[in-house]
Amino acid sequence: MGRARLARGWSQVKVVRALMLLAEHWGWDIAAENSLKVFVSRWENDTHRPGQAYQVLLCAIFRATPAELGFTRPVAVSTLNERLAALESVIEGLTERLGAVAA
């Protein structure tokens, strides 16, 4: 997972914020920001593995398969595709908002 983050030039804080935004959009309850910072560090250092819900979120934010992120349990492709479509919708909405603010 750390390689996917670094390949995008993201900080761990950006990953945490992306997880929080996506989970909120999907109506999922996840850990608080401070806990997520610890989780991301542990996941990247391979001291802990993310649970299935976090695996789905991480696959969606990185637009990667479970195998590409090194997860042992695969996420259903149809579920991942639905989540990716939802994420794209969120990104489009945020882009529109930023454009309106910048104008």
CSV table of C-alpha atoms in Angstrom, one decimal:
chain,number,residue,atom,x,y,z
A,1,MET,CA,0.0,0.0,0.0
A,2,GLY,CA,2.8,2.4,0.7
A,3,ARG,CA,4.1,2.0,-2.8
A,4,ALA,CA,0.8,3.0,-4.2
A,5,ARG,CA,0.8,6.1,-2.0
A,6,LEU,CA,4.3,7.1,-2.9
A,7,ALA,CA,3.6,6.5,-6.6
A,8,ARG,CA,0.9,9.1,-6.4
A,9,GLY,CA,3.0,11.5,-4.4
A,10,TRP,CA,0.5,11.4,-1.5
A,11,SER,CA,1.4,11.9,2.1
A,12,GLN,CA,-0.1,9.6,4.8
A,13,VAL,CA,-2.3,12.6,5.9
A,14,LYS,CA,-3.7,12.8,2.3
A,15,VAL,CA,-4.6,9.0,2.5
A,16,VAL,CA,-6.3,9.6,5.8
A,17,ARG,CA,-8.3,12.5,4.5
A,18,ALA,CA,-9.3,10.5,1.3
A,19,LEU,CA,-10.4,7.6,3.5
A,20,MET,CA,-12.5,9.9,5.7
A,21,LEU,CA,-14.1,11.7,2.7
A,22,LEU,CA,-14.9,8.5,0.9
A,23,ALA,CA,-16.3,6.7,4.0
A,24,GLU,CA,-18.4,9.8,4.8
A,25,HIS,CA,-19.8,9.8,1.2
A,26,TRP,CA,-20.6,6.1,1.4
A,27,GLY,CA,-22.1,6.5,4.9
A,28,TRP,CA,-19.6,4.2,6.5
A,29,ASP,CA,-18.4,4.6,10.0
A,30,ILE,CA,-14.6,4.4,10.3
A,31,ALA,CA,-12.1,5.3,12.9
A,32,ALA,CA,-11.3,8.9,13.9
A,33,GLU,CA,-8.6,10.9,12.1
A,34,ASN,CA,-5.9,10.3,14.7
A,35,SER,CA,-6.5,6.6,14.8
A,36,LEU,CA,-6.5,6.4,11.0
A,37,LYS,CA,-3.0,8.0,11.0
A,38,VAL,CA,-1.8,5.2,13.2
A,39,PHE,CA,-3.6,2.6,11.1
A,40,VAL,CA,-2.0,3.8,7.8
A,41,SER,CA,1.4,3.8,9.3
A,42,ARG,CA,0.9,0.2,10.7
A,43,TRP,CA,-0.5,-1.0,7.4
A,44,GLU,CA,2.4,0.4,5.5
A,45,ASN,CA,4.9,-1.1,7.9
A,46,ASP,CA,3.2,-4.5,7.7
A,47,THR,CA,2.6,-4.7,11.4
A,48,HIS,CA,-1.2,-4.9,10.9
A,49,ARG,CA,-3.4,-5.7,7.9
A,50,PRO,CA,-6.4,-3.5,7.1
A,51,GLY,CA,-9.8,-5.1,7.6
A,52,GLN,CA,-12.1,-5.8,4.6
A,53,ALA,CA,-13.9,-2.5,4.9
A,54,TYR,CA,-10.6,-0.6,4.9
A,55,GLN,CA,-9.4,-2.7,2.0
A,56,VAL,CA,-12.4,-1.7,-0.1
A,57,LEU,CA,-11.8,2.0,0.8
A,58,LEU,CA,-8.1,1.8,0.0
A,59,CYS,CA,-8.7,0.0,-3.3
A,60,ALA,CA,-11.1,2.7,-4.3
A,61,ILE,CA,-8.9,5.7,-3.3
A,62,PHE,CA,-5.9,4.2,-5.0
A,63,ARG,CA,-7.9,2.8,-8.0
A,64,ALA,CA,-6.1,-0.5,-7.5
A,65,THR,CA,-7.0,-4.2,-7.1
A,66,PRO,CA,-6.5,-5.9,-3.7
A,67,ALA,CA,-3.7,-7.9,-5.2
A,68,GLU,CA,-1.9,-4.7,-6.4
A,69,LEU,CA,-2.1,-3.4,-2.8
A,70,GLY,CA,-0.9,-6.7,-1.3
A,71,PHE,CA,-4.2,-7.7,0.4
A,72,THR,CA,-4.8,-11.4,0.8
A,73,ARG,CA,-8.6,-11.3,0.7
A,74,PRO,CA,-9.9,-10.2,-2.7
A,75,VAL,CA,-12.7,-7.6,-2.9
A,76,ALA,CA,-15.6,-8.5,-5.2
A,77,VAL,CA,-15.0,-6.8,-8.5
A,78,SER,CA,-18.6,-5.6,-8.9
A,79,THR,CA,-18.5,-4.0,-5.4
A,80,LEU,CA,-15.1,-2.4,-6.2
A,81,ASN,CA,-16.5,-1.0,-9.5
A,82,GLU,CA,-19.5,0.4,-7.8
A,83,ARG,CA,-17.3,2.1,-5.2
A,84,LEU,CA,-15.0,3.5,-7.9
A,85,ALA,CA,-17.9,5.0,-9.7
A,86,ALA,CA,-19.1,6.6,-6.4
A,87,LEU,CA,-15.6,7.9,-5.8
A,88,GLU,CA,-15.4,9.4,-9.3
A,89,SER,CA,-18.7,11.2,-8.6
A,90,VAL,CA,-17.3,12.7,-5.4
A,91,ILE,CA,-14.2,13.9,-7.2
A,92,GLU,CA,-16.2,15.5,-10.0
A,93,GLY,CA,-18.4,17.3,-7.4
A,94,LEU,CA,-15.3,18.5,-5.5
A,95,THR,CA,-13.7,19.7,-8.8
A,96,GLU,CA,-16.9,21.6,-9.6
A,97,ARG,CA,-16.9,23.2,-6.2
A,98,LEU,CA,-13.2,24.2,-6.5
A,99,GLY,CA,-13.9,25.7,-9.9
A,100,ALA,CA,-16.8,27.8,-8.5
A,101,VAL,CA,-14.7,29.0,-5.6
A,102,ALA,CA,-11.8,29.9,-8.0
A,103,ALA,CA,-14.0,31.8,-10.4
